[in-house]
Amino acid sequence: MTAFAPDSLVLNRKLPLWYQVSQSLRASILGRAPDASLRLPTEEQLAEHYGVSVLTMRQALKELEGEGLISRHRRRGTFIEPGARRGAPVRLLGSVDAIVAQQSGDRTTVLGRARTAVSGELLEHFPDTAEVVTYRRLRHDGESGEPTNWAENAVRPELAEGVDLADLARWPMTKVLRDVVGVRISRITDTVEARLADPETAELLQVPLLSPILLCTGVTYDEDGRVVDVARIRYRGDRFSFTVTLDAT
């Protein structure tokens, strides 16, 4: 390996390998240290690192090249684009690792934490508890500082006791619940719909009132089938698109 060392990845054989690898490498690129090397390892080295074929690795790199995150030069190698924009499609395909990777590279500000009554749309997800702990966070582009999305997470109170605000400033809630709190996540369902920016969203995302946004509602379940987290994320419509990939198998 070169000075740039990608994170490790546990592959899920039910999902396209190239996609999992591209998302893992994407997270490593966007979360790299400022002084990290811009030169990537060779295709062969990366394939060995992830435990996939060179053809799979090549397809993953092609995806990142299409996003403008890397450039490939014959005989010289593959390099991270230092000025690549970190806005990206909202994708509804993947494992928990892919969802974590989707949100990596952002700078996050924790806006608040509060106990709130279970009401409205949350009633169907939390029928057995009267309260949840709600977290509000604003994400900025890691380079320009431009706000890109803001999120509200409703978490079961007994699980919220293990959530540290400092961790939420570094990682997505999904990673905190899985890797810090120890929740065994079985699945996440996502719903994306078009909305118009309300006054709070317009102010936080610095967009005109009633401009288009994407609202993504993610419901996270543990291995017992209980809902442990309901996330409502508002994405700027001018920075994100919506992509769904269906596996024919």
C-alpha positions as a LaTeX table, in Angstrom:
\begin{tabular}{lrrr}
\hline
Residue & $x$ (\AA) & $y$ (\AA) & $z$ (\AA) \\
\hline
Met1 & 0.00 & 0.00 & 0.00 \\
Thr2 & 0.99 & 3.63 & $-0.52$ \\
Ala3 & 0.71 & 6.33 & 2.14 \\
Phe4 & $-3.05$ & 6.41 & 1.49 \\
Ala5 & $-4.57$ & 3.40 & 3.26 \\
Pro6 & $-8.30$ & 2.64 & 2.70 \\
Asp7 & $-10.49$ & 1.42 & 5.55 \\
Ser8 & $-11.28$ & $-2.27$ & 5.85 \\
Leu9 & $-14.62$ & $-3.67$ & 4.71 \\
Val10 & $-16.69$ & $-6.74$ & 5.56 \\
Leu11 & $-18.37$ & $-7.73$ & 2.29 \\
Asn12 & $-22.04$ & $-8.63$ & 2.08 \\
Arg13 & $-22.43$ & $-11.29$ & $-0.62$ \\
Lys14 & $-26.07$ & $-10.32$ & $-1.22$ \\
Leu15 & $-25.05$ & $-6.93$ & $-2.65$ \\
Pro16 & $-22.95$ & $-6.03$ & $-5.70$ \\
Leu17 & $-19.33$ & $-6.23$ & $-4.64$ \\
Trp18 & $-18.24$ & $-3.32$ & $-6.84$ \\
Tyr19 & $-20.80$ & $-1.07$ & $-5.16$ \\
Gln20 & $-19.72$ & $-1.99$ & $-1.63$ \\
Val21 & $-16.07$ & $-1.46$ & $-2.51$ \\
Ser22 & $-16.73$ & 1.88 & $-4.22$ \\
Gln23 & $-18.68$ & 3.17 & $-1.23$ \\
Ser24 & $-16.03$ & 2.03 & 1.25 \\
Leu25 & $-13.23$ & 3.60 & $-0.79$ \\
Arg26 & $-15.33$ & 6.74 & $-1.24$ \\
Ala27 & $-15.67$ & 7.07 & 2.56 \\
Ser28 & $-11.92$ & 6.62 & 2.98 \\
Ile29 & $-11.21$ & 9.29 & 0.37 \\
Leu30 & $-13.63$ & 11.85 & 1.81 \\
Gly31 & $-12.52$ & 11.17 & 5.37 \\
Arg32 & $-8.79$ & 11.26 & 4.65 \\
Ala33 & $-6.38$ & 13.37 & 6.64 \\
Pro34 & $-5.45$ & 16.71 & 5.04 \\
Asp35 & $-1.84$ & 15.62 & 4.57 \\
Ala36 & $-2.66$ & 12.14 & 3.20 \\
Ser37 & $-1.19$ & 11.09 & $-0.13$ \\
Leu38 & $-3.37$ & 11.72 & $-3.19$ \\
Arg39 & $-1.98$ & 8.67 & $-4.99$ \\
Leu40 & $-4.08$ & 5.53 & $-4.66$ \\
Pro41 & $-2.64$ & 2.03 & $-4.51$ \\
Thr42 & $-2.69$ & 0.07 & $-7.77$ \\
Glu43 & $-5.80$ & $-1.82$ & $-8.89$ \\
Glu44 & $-4.11$ & $-5.08$ & $-7.90$ \\
Gln45 & $-3.21$ & $-3.79$ & $-4.42$ \\
Leu46 & $-6.71$ & $-2.46$ & $-3.85$ \\
Ala47 & $-8.27$ & $-5.71$ & $-5.08$ \\
Glu48 & $-6.12$ & $-7.66$ & $-2.62$ \\
His49 & $-6.97$ & $-5.23$ & 0.19 \\
Tyr50 & $-10.73$ & $-5.68$ & $-0.32$ \\
Gly51 & $-10.60$ & $-9.35$ & $-1.25$ \\
Val52 & $-12.20$ & $-8.93$ & $-4.69$ \\
Ser53 & $-11.15$ & $-9.48$ & $-8.28$ \\
Val54 & $-9.32$ & $-6.87$ & $-10.31$ \\
Leu55 & $-12.38$ & $-6.60$ & $-12.59$ \\
Thr56 & $-14.59$ & $-5.80$ & $-9.60$ \\
Met57 & $-12.06$ & $-3.25$ & $-8.37$ \\
Arg58 & $-11.92$ & $-1.67$ & $-11.82$ \\
Gln59 & $-15.70$ & $-1.26$ & $-11.85$ \\
Ala60 & $-15.61$ & 0.35 & $-8.39$ \\
Leu61 & $-12.93$ & 2.81 & $-9.51$ \\
Lys62 & $-14.95$ & 3.65 & $-12.60$ \\
Glu63 & $-17.85$ & 4.64 & $-10.33$ \\
Leu64 & $-15.62$ & 6.98 & $-8.30$ \\
Glu65 & $-14.13$ & 8.42 & $-11.45$ \\
Gly66 & $-17.64$ & 9.18 & $-12.68$ \\
Glu67 & $-18.31$ & 11.09 & $-9.43$ \\
Gly68 & $-15.19$ & 13.17 & $-10.02$ \\
Leu69 & $-13.46$ & 11.90 & $-6.87$ \\
Ile70 & $-10.51$ & 10.31 & $-8.66$ \\
Ser71 & $-8.66$ & 10.57 & $-11.96$ \\
Arg72 & $-6.86$ & 7.70 & $-13.68$ \\
His73 & $-3.77$ & 8.19 & $-15.81$ \\
Arg74 & $-2.18$ & 5.51 & $-17.89$ \\
Arg75 & 1.28 & 4.56 & $-16.59$ \\
Arg76 & 1.11 & 7.23 & $-13.86$ \\
Gly77 & $-1.60$ & 5.67 & $-11.71$ \\
Thr78 & $-4.83$ & 6.73 & $-10.00$ \\
Phe79 & $-5.09$ & 9.92 & $-7.97$ \\
Ile80 & $-7.61$ & 11.53 & $-5.64$ \\
Glu81 & $-8.95$ & 14.81 & $-7.01$ \\
Pro82 & $-8.05$ & 17.37 & $-4.31$ \\
Gly83 & $-10.86$ & 19.75 & $-5.29$ \\
Ala84 & $-13.60$ & 17.20 & $-5.87$ \\
Arg85 & $-17.06$ & 18.29 & $-4.74$ \\
Arg86 & $-18.46$ & 16.13 & $-1.99$ \\
Gly87 & $-22.08$ & 16.45 & $-2.99$ \\
Ala88 & $-23.32$ & 13.04 & $-4.13$ \\
Pro89 & $-26.42$ & 11.14 & $-5.15$ \\
Val90 & $-28.78$ & 9.91 & $-2.46$ \\
Arg91 & $-28.63$ & 6.16 & $-3.09$ \\
Leu92 & $-31.02$ & 3.55 & $-1.80$ \\
Leu93 & $-28.84$ & 0.50 & $-2.22$ \\
Gly94 & $-26.49$ & $-1.08$ & 0.18 \\
Ser95 & $-25.54$ & $-2.39$ & 3.56 \\
Val96 & $-25.09$ & $-0.46$ & 6.79 \\
Asp97 & $-21.49$ & 0.16 & 5.69 \\
Ala98 & $-22.76$ & 1.70 & 2.45 \\
Ile99 & $-25.14$ & 3.99 & 4.33 \\
Val100 & $-22.33$ & 5.09 & 6.64 \\
Ala101 & $-20.13$ & 5.74 & 3.62 \\
Gln102 & $-22.83$ & 7.83 & 1.98 \\
Gln103 & $-22.65$ & 10.34 & 4.84 \\
Ser104 & $-18.89$ & 10.36 & 5.28 \\
Gly105 & $-16.76$ & 13.37 & 4.44 \\
Asp106 & $-19.25$ & 15.89 & 5.83 \\
Arg107 & $-18.54$ & 18.27 & 8.71 \\
Thr108 & $-21.32$ & 17.95 & 11.26 \\
Thr109 & $-22.63$ & 20.43 & 13.83 \\
Val110 & $-24.85$ & 19.02 & 16.58 \\
Leu111 & $-27.73$ & 21.49 & 17.00 \\
Gly112 & $-29.38$ & 19.92 & 20.02 \\
Arg113 & $-30.62$ & 16.94 & 22.00 \\
Ala114 & $-34.00$ & 16.72 & 23.79 \\
Arg115 & $-36.58$ & 14.28 & 25.10 \\
Thr116 & $-39.77$ & 14.58 & 23.10 \\
Ala117 & $-43.18$ & 12.91 & 23.21 \\
Val118 & $-43.94$ & 10.25 & 20.64 \\
Ser119 & $-46.58$ & 11.76 & 18.38 \\
Gly120 & $-47.62$ & 12.11 & 14.76 \\
Glu121 & $-45.72$ & 9.91 & 12.32 \\
Leu122 & $-43.56$ & 8.47 & 15.10 \\
Leu123 & $-46.51$ & 6.68 & 16.74 \\
Glu124 & $-46.45$ & 3.84 & 14.23 \\
His125 & $-42.73$ & 3.27 & 14.79 \\
Phe126 & $-42.63$ & 3.55 & 18.60 \\
Pro127 & $-45.95$ & 2.10 & 19.86 \\
Asp128 & $-44.40$ & 0.81 & 23.09 \\
Thr129 & $-42.78$ & 4.00 & 24.43 \\
Ala130 & $-44.14$ & 7.44 & 25.28 \\
Glu131 & $-40.91$ & 9.36 & 24.68 \\
Val132 & $-37.90$ & 9.35 & 22.40 \\
Val133 & $-34.66$ & 11.31 & 22.43 \\
Thr134 & $-34.38$ & 13.59 & 19.42 \\
Tyr135 & $-31.04$ & 14.72 & 17.96 \\
Arg136 & $-30.72$ & 17.53 & 15.43 \\
Arg137 & $-27.60$ & 17.94 & 13.29 \\
Leu138 & $-26.49$ & 20.16 & 10.41 \\
Arg139 & $-24.00$ & 18.83 & 7.87 \\
His140 & $-21.65$ & 20.98 & 5.83 \\
Asp141 & $-19.50$ & 20.24 & 2.81 \\
Gly142 & $-16.09$ & 19.21 & 4.15 \\
Glu143 & $-14.22$ & 21.64 & 1.90 \\
Ser144 & $-16.45$ & 24.65 & 1.15 \\
Gly145 & $-18.36$ & 24.65 & 4.45 \\
Glu146 & $-21.62$ & 25.00 & 2.52 \\
Pro147 & $-24.62$ & 23.42 & 4.33 \\
Thr148 & $-25.79$ & 20.31 & 2.48 \\
Asn149 & $-28.41$ & 18.67 & 4.70 \\
Trp150 & $-29.84$ & 18.63 & 8.19 \\
Ala151 & $-31.09$ & 15.64 & 10.11 \\
Glu152 & $-33.43$ & 14.78 & 12.96 \\
Asn153 & $-33.02$ & 11.39 & 14.63 \\
Ala154 & $-35.58$ & 9.95 & 17.04 \\
Val155 & $-33.92$ & 7.25 & 19.17 \\
Arg156 & $-35.24$ & 4.97 & 21.91 \\
Pro157 & $-34.42$ & 6.48 & 25.34 \\
Glu158 & $-32.61$ & 3.39 & 26.64 \\
Leu159 & $-30.31$ & 3.45 & 23.61 \\
Ala160 & $-29.81$ & 7.21 & 23.71 \\
Glu161 & $-28.04$ & 6.81 & 27.06 \\
Gly162 & $-25.07$ & 5.40 & 25.16 \\
Val163 & $-24.99$ & 8.11 & 22.47 \\
Asp164 & $-22.24$ & 10.69 & 22.99 \\
Leu165 & $-22.69$ & 14.04 & 21.24 \\
Ala166 & $-18.99$ & 14.08 & 20.41 \\
Asp167 & $-19.44$ & 10.83 & 18.48 \\
Leu168 & $-22.39$ & 12.30 & 16.57 \\
Ala169 & $-20.20$ & 15.18 & 15.47 \\
Arg170 & $-17.83$ & 12.63 & 13.88 \\
Trp171 & $-20.05$ & 9.81 & 12.63 \\
Pro172 & $-23.57$ & 9.13 & 11.31 \\
Met173 & $-26.14$ & 7.91 & 13.87 \\
Thr174 & $-26.16$ & 4.51 & 12.16 \\
Lys175 & $-22.48$ & 3.98 & 12.94 \\
Val176 & $-22.85$ & 5.25 & 16.53 \\
Leu177 & $-25.75$ & 2.91 & 17.26 \\
Arg178 & $-24.01$ & $-0.09$ & 15.70 \\
Asp179 & $-20.38$ & 0.39 & 16.71 \\
Val180 & $-20.62$ & 2.38 & 19.95 \\
Val181 & $-23.98$ & 1.49 & 21.51 \\
Gly182 & $-23.82$ & $-2.09$ & 20.22 \\
Val183 & $-27.19$ & $-2.32$ & 18.45 \\
Arg184 & $-27.39$ & $-5.32$ & 16.12 \\
Ile185 & $-28.99$ & $-3.68$ & 13.09 \\
Ser186 & $-30.96$ & $-5.99$ & 10.81 \\
Arg187 & $-32.24$ & $-3.59$ & 8.16 \\
Ile188 & $-32.91$ & 0.04 & 7.24 \\
Thr189 & $-35.79$ & 1.19 & 5.06 \\
Asp190 & $-35.57$ & 4.53 & 3.25 \\
Thr191 & $-38.28$ & 6.66 & 1.71 \\
Val192 & $-37.40$ & 9.71 & $-0.40$ \\
Glu193 & $-39.89$ & 12.37 & $-1.38$ \\
Ala194 & $-39.80$ & 15.87 & $-2.82$ \\
Arg195 & $-40.72$ & 18.71 & $-0.48$ \\
Leu196 & $-40.58$ & 22.50 & $-0.36$ \\
Ala197 & $-38.25$ & 24.13 & 2.13 \\
Asp198 & $-40.06$ & 25.36 & 5.24 \\
Pro199 & $-38.69$ & 28.42 & 7.10 \\
Glu200 & $-36.43$ & 26.37 & 9.41 \\
Thr201 & $-35.00$ & 24.28 & 6.57 \\
Ala202 & $-34.50$ & 27.33 & 4.36 \\
Glu203 & $-32.55$ & 29.06 & 7.12 \\
Leu204 & $-30.39$ & 26.06 & 8.01 \\
Leu205 & $-29.58$ & 25.06 & 4.43 \\
Gln206 & $-29.29$ & 28.66 & 3.19 \\
Val207 & $-31.77$ & 28.18 & 0.37 \\
Pro208 & $-34.82$ & 30.26 & $-0.65$ \\
Leu209 & $-38.07$ & 29.58 & 1.18 \\
Leu210 & $-40.21$ & 27.01 & $-0.68$ \\
Ser211 & $-37.28$ & 25.89 & $-2.85$ \\
Pro212 & $-37.18$ & 22.13 & $-3.62$ \\
Ile213 & $-35.51$ & 19.76 & $-1.17$ \\
Leu214 & $-35.28$ & 15.98 & $-0.83$ \\
Leu215 & $-36.67$ & 14.51 & 2.38 \\
Cys216 & $-35.24$ & 11.08 & 3.18 \\
Thr217 & $-36.90$ & 9.15 & 6.02 \\
Gly218 & $-34.81$ & 6.22 & 7.25 \\
Val219 & $-36.20$ & 3.67 & 9.71 \\
Thr220 & $-33.63$ & 1.44 & 11.42 \\
Tyr221 & $-34.60$ & $-1.96$ & 12.90 \\
Asp222 & $-32.70$ & $-4.20$ & 15.29 \\
Glu223 & $-32.49$ & $-7.99$ & 14.97 \\
Asp224 & $-35.71$ & $-8.37$ & 17.02 \\
Gly225 & $-37.62$ & $-6.25$ & 14.53 \\
Arg226 & $-37.94$ & $-3.21$ & 16.80 \\
Val227 & $-37.49$ & 0.29 & 15.44 \\
Val228 & $-34.46$ & 1.82 & 17.15 \\
Asp229 & $-34.07$ & 5.03 & 15.13 \\
Val230 & $-36.16$ & 7.15 & 12.78 \\
Ala231 & $-34.08$ & 9.64 & 10.80 \\
Arg232 & $-35.55$ & 12.49 & 8.76 \\
Ile233 & $-32.86$ & 14.11 & 6.59 \\
Arg234 & $-33.50$ & 17.18 & 4.43 \\
Tyr235 & $-31.10$ & 17.42 & 1.49 \\
Arg236 & $-30.57$ & 20.51 & $-0.62$ \\
Gly237 & $-32.24$ & 19.92 & $-3.98$ \\
Asp238 & $-29.44$ & 21.69 & $-5.85$ \\
Arg239 & $-26.72$ & 19.47 & $-4.40$ \\
Phe240 & $-28.22$ & 15.98 & $-4.50$ \\
Ser241 & $-30.00$ & 13.69 & $-6.93$ \\
Phe242 & $-31.95$ & 10.52 & $-6.19$ \\
Thr243 & $-30.68$ & 7.20 & $-7.56$ \\
Val244 & $-32.12$ & 3.72 & $-7.08$ \\
Thr245 & $-30.25$ & 0.64 & $-8.32$ \\
Leu246 & $-32.18$ & $-2.62$ & $-8.55$ \\
Asp247 & $-30.38$ & $-5.96$ & $-8.48$ \\
Ala248 & $-32.06$ & $-8.28$ & $-10.97$ \\
Thr249 & $-30.88$ & $-11.32$ & $-9.03$ \\
\hline
\end{tabular}
